[in-house]
Short mmCIF file of C-alpha atoms in Angstrom, two decimals:
data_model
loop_
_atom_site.label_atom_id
_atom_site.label_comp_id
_atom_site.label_asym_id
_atom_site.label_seq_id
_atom_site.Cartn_x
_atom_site.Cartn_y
_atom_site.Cartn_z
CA UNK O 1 105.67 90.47 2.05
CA UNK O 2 105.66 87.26 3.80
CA UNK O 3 102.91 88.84 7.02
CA UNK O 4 100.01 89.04 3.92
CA UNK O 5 101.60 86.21 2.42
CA UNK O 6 101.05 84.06 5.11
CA UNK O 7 98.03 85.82 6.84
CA UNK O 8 96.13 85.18 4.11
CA UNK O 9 97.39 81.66 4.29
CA UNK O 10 96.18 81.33 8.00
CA UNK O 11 92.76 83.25 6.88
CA UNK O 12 91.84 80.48 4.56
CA UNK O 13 93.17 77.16 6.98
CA UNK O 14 90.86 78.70 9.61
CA UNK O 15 93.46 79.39 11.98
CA UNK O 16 92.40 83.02 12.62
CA UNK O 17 89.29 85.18 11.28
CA UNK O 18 89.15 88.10 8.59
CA UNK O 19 88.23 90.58 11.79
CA UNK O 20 91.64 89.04 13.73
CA UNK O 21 93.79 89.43 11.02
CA UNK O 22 92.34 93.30 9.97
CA UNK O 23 93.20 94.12 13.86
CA UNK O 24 96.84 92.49 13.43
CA UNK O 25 97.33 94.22 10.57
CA UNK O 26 96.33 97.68 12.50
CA UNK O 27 98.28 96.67 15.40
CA UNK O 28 101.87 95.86 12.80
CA UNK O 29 101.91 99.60 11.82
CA UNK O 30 102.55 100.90 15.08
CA UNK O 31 104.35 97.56 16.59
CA UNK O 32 108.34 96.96 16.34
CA UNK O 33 108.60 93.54 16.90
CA UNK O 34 110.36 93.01 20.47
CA UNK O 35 113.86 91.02 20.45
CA UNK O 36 112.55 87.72 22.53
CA UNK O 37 109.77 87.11 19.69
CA UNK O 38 112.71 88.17 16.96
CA UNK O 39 115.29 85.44 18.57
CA UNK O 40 112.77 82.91 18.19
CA UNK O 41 111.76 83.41 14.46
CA UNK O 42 115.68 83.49 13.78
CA UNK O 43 116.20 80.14 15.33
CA UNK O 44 118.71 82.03 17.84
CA UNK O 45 117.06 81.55 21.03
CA UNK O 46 114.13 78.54 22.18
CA UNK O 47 111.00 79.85 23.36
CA UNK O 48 111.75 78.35 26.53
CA UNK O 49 115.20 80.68 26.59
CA UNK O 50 112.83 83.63 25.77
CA UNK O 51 110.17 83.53 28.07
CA UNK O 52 113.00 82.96 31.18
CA UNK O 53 114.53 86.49 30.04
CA UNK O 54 111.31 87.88 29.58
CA UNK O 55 110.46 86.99 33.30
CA UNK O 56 114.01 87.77 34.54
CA UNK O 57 113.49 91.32 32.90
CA UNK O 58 110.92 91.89 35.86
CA UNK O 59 113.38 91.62 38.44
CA UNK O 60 116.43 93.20 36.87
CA UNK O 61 117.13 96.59 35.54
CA UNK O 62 118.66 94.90 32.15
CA UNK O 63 117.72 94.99 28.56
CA UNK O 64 116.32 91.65 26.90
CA UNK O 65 119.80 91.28 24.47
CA UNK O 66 121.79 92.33 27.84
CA UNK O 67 119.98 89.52 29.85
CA UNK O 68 120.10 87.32 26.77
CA UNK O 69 124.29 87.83 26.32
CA UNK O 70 125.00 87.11 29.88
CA UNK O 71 123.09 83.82 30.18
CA UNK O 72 124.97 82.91 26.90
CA UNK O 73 121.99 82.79 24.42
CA UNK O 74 123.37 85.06 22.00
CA UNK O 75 126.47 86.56 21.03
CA UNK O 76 126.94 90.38 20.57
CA UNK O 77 126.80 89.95 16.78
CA UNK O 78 123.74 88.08 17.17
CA UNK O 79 122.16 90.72 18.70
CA UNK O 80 123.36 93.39 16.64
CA UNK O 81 121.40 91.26 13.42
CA UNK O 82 118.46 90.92 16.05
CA UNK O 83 118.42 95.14 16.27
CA UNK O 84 118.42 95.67 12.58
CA UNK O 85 115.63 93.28 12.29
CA UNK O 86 113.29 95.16 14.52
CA UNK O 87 111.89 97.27 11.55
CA UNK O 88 110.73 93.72 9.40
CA UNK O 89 107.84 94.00 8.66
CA UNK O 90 107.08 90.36 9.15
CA UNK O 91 108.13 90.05 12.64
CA UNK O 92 106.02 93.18 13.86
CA UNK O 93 103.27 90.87 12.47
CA UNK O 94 104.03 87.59 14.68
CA UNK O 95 104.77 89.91 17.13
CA UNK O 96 100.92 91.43 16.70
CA UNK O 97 99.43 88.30 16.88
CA UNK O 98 101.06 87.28 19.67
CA UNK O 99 100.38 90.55 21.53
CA UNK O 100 96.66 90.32 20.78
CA UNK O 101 96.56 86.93 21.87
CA UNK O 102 94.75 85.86 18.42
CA UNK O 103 97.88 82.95 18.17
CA UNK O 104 101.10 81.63 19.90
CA UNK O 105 104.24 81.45 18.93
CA UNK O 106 104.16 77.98 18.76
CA UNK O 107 101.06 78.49 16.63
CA UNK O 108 102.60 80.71 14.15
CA UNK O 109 105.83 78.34 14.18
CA UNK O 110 103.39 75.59 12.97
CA UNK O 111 101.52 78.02 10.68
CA UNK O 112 104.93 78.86 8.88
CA UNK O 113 105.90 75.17 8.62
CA UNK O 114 102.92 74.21 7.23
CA UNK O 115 102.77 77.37 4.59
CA UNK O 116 106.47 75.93 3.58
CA UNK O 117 105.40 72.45 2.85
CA UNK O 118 102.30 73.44 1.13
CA UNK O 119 104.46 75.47 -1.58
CA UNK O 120 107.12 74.08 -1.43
CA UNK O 121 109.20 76.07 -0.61
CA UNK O 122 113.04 75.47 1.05
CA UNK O 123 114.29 76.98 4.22
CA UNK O 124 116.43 79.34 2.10
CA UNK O 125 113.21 80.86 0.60
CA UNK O 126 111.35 81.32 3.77
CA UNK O 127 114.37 83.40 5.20
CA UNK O 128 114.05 85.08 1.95
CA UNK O 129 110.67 85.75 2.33
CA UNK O 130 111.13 87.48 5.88
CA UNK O 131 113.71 90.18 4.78
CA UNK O 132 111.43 92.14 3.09
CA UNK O 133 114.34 92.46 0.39
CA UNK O 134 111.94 92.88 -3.11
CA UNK O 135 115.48 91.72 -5.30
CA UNK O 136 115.68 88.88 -2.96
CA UNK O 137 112.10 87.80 -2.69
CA UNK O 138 110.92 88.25 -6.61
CA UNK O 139 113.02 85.30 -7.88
CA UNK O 140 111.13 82.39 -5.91
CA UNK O 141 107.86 83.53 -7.66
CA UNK O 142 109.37 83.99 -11.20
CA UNK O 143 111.38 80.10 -10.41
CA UNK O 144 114.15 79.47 -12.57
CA UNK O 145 112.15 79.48 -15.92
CA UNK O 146 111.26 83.44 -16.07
CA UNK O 147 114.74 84.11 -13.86
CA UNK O 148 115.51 86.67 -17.29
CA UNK O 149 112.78 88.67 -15.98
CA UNK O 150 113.79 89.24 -12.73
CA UNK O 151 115.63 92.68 -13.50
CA UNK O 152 112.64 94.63 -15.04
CA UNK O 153 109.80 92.77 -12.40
CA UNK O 154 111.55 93.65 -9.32
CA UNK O 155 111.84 97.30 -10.61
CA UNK O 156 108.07 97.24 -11.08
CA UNK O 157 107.41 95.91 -7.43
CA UNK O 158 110.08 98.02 -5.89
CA UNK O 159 108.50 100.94 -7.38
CA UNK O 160 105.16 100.07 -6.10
CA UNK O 161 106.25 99.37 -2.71
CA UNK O 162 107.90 103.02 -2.86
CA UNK O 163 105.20 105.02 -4.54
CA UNK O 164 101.55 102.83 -3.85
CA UNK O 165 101.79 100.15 -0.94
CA UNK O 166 104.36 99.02 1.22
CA UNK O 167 102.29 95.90 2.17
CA UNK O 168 102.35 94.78 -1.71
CA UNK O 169 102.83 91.11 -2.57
CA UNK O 170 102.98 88.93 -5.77
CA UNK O 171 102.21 85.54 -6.49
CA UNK O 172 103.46 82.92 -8.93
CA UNK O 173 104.74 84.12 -12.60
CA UNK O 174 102.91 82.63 -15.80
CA UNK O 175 103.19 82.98 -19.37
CA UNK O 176 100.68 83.21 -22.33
CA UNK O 177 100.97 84.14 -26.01
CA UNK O 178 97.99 86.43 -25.20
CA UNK O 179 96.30 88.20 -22.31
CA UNK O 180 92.56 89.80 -22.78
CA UNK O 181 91.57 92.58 -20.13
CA UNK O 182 89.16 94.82 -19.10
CA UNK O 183 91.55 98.33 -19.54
CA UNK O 184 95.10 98.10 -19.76
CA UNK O 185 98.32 100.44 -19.88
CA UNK O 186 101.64 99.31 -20.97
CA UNK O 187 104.95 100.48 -22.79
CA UNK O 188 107.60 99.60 -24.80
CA UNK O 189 111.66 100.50 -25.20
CA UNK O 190 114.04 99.61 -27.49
CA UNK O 191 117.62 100.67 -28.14
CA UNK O 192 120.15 97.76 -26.21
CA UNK O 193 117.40 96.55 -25.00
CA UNK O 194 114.13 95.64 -26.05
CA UNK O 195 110.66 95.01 -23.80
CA UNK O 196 106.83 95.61 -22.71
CA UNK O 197 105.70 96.42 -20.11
CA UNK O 198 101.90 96.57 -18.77
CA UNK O 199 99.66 96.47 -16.01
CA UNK O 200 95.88 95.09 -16.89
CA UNK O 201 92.80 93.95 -15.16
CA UNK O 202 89.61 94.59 -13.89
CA UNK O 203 88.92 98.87 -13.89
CA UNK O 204 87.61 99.05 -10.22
CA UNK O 205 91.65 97.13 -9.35
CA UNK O 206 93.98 99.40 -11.60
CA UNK O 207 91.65 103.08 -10.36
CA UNK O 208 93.10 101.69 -6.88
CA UNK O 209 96.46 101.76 -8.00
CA UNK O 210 95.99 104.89 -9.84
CA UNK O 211 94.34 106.82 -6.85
CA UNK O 212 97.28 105.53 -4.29
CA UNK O 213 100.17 106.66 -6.98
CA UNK O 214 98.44 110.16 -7.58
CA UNK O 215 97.27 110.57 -4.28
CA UNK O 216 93.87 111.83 -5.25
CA UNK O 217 90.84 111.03 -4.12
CA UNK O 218 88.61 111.18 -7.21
CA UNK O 219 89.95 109.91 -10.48
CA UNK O 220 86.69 111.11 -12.59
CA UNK O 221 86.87 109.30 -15.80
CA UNK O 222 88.30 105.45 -16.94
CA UNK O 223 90.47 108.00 -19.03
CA UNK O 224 91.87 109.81 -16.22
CA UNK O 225 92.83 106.19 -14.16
CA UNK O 226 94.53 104.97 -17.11
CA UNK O 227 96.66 107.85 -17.75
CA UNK O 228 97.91 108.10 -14.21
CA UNK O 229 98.41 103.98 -14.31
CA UNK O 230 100.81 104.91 -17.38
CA UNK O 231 102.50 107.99 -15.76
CA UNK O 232 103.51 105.19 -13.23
CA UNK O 233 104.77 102.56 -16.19
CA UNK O 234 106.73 105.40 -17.05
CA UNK O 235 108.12 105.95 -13.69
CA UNK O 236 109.15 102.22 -13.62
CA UNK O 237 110.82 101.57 -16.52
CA UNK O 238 112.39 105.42 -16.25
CA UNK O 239 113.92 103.90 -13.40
CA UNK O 240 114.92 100.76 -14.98
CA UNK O 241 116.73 102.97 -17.94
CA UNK O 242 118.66 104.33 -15.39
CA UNK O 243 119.76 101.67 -14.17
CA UNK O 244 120.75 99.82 -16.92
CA UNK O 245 122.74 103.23 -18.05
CA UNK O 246 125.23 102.49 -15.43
CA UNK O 247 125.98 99.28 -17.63
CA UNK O 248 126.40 101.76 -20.27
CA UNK O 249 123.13 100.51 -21.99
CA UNK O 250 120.89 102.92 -23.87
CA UNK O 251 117.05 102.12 -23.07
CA UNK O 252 114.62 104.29 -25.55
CA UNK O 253 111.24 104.35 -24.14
CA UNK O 254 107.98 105.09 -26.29
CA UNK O 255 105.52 107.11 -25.52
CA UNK O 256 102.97 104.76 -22.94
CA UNK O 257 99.43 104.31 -24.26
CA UNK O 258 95.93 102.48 -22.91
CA UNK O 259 92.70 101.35 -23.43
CA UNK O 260 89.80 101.20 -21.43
CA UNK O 261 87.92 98.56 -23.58
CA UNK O 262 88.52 95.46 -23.22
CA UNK O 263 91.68 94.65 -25.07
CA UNK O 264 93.84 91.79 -26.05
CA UNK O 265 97.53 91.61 -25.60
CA UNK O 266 99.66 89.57 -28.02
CA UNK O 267 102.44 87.89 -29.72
CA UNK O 268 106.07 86.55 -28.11
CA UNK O 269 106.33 85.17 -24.51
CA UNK O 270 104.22 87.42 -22.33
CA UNK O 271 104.87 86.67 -18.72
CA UNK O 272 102.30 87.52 -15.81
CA UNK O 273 102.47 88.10 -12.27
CA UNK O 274 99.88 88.34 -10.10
CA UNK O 275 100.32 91.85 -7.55
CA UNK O 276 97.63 92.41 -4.78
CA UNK O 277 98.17 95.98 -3.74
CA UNK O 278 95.47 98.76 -2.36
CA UNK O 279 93.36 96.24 -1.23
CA UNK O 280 92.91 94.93 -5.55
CA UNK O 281 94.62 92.53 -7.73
CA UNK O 282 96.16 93.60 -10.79
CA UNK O 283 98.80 91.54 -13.71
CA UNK O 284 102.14 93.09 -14.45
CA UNK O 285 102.89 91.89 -18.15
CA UNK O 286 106.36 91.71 -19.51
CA UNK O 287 107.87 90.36 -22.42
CA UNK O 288 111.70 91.27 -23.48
CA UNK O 289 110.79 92.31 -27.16
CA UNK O 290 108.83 94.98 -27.97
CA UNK O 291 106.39 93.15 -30.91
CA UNK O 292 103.44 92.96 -28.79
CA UNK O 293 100.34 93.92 -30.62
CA UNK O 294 97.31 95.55 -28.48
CA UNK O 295 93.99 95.22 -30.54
#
């Protein structure tokens, strides 16, 4: 999450342009980040340390971690962490961007230290932000107030990393007594446990989602998009039933309904977040009661 999270952060400082960061992007789905550019992002090796491996590599018939054990800049644990990271997605974006020349390391270093400071965010929550891990990353955007959503949202996300984009990312979570879109889908359950669930916005944003979950084309009709966009409500919180069976809770879910006029959703603590996915922008709407009126 954190490669769109902070490309588009770099996109807007000026640091790199929309047709540099479209060509990392292309470059990240067929890149595994390599171990020197890994070491450095994990604070395990200088760039300095690095570069000299990189250059002994030339002369000697010796992985990088091989080189990089002998000269005593990692341990064999470290390296075994630095293998398993070679799928994140994050670091086959620095490594992109360094590959295509469009920034250093150094640059990106400063790019990431800036991004921090400007949100505020603690060293803790950065390395969160790298691991890709949905349960670990949706807390720091729902903070500490909306921390009783956390169960039900990261289901949501998880599901549409699965099923719809694997490049999906959030933003900060907000609540309202009331949220007016243009179409909407949503849900409720009862039994132990009682909630809504939605996902709202502009038409031309949720038909993206709905195309990428059905995998068709041509949705014809508003009618159409919305009933695939609540096939995949159901999906989530079938999942999230599940789940919570293996707490020995009973979740009941309604049948899911929509509207493609432009519709108000109310009553109880309605929490937003923000989810750009399929190239759109959508709102996934929770509340943990199941009075929400649609009208």
């Amino acid at each position: 999450m954190l490669d769109r999270l902070l490309g588009n952060y770099m996109l807007e400082k000026g640091l790199l342009t929309k047709q540099q960061l479209v060509q990392a992007y292309k470059v990240q789905e067929n890149n595994r980040a390599k171990l020197g550019v890994i070491a450095v992002s994990e604070k395990l090796m200088t760039i300095a340390q690095a570069e000299q491996v990189n250059a002994l590599q030339a002369s000697m018939d010796m992985k990088f971690g091989d080189i990089a054990i002998e000269k005593g800049y990692l341990t064999q644990n470290q390296l075994g962490r630095l293998l398993e990271l070679q799928g994140n997605d994050y670091l086959a974006f620095v490594q992109a961007l360094v590959d295509e020349n469009i920034l250093t390391m150094e640059q990106v270093g400063d790019a990431e230290l800036q991004y921090q400071r400007d949100f505020g965010y603690t060293g803790t929550d950065l390395v969160e932000l790298k691991s890709n891990d949905i349960d670990r990353i949706v807390p720091i955007f729902l903070g500490e107030e909306f921390s009783r959503y956390k169960d039900i949202v990261s289901m949501a996300i998880k599901t549409m990393y699965r099923l719809i984009d694997n490049h999906v990312y959030i933003g900060n979570a907000y609540k309202s007594e009331s949220f007016r879109s243009e179409v909407i889908g949503y849900q409720k359950f009862h039994g132990d446990e009682k909630a809504f669930v939605a996902i709202c916005g502009k038409y031309q944003d949720v038909e993206k989602l709905a195309v990428s979950y059905t995998k068709e084309e041509f949705i014809e009709t508003e009618e159409d998009a919305l009933d695939a966009t609540c096939e995949f409500i159901n999906c989530i919180n079938g999942l999230y039933a599940t789940e919570r069976s293996k707490d020995g809770k009973v979740v009941e879910l309604e049948p899911p309904e929509f509207s493609v006029t432009y519709t108000e959703a109310k009553g109880g603590q309605l929490v937003a977040v923000p989810v750009h996915l399929g190239g759109g922008e959508i709102l996934l709407l929770s509340a943990l009661e199941d009075n929400i009126s649609i009208g």
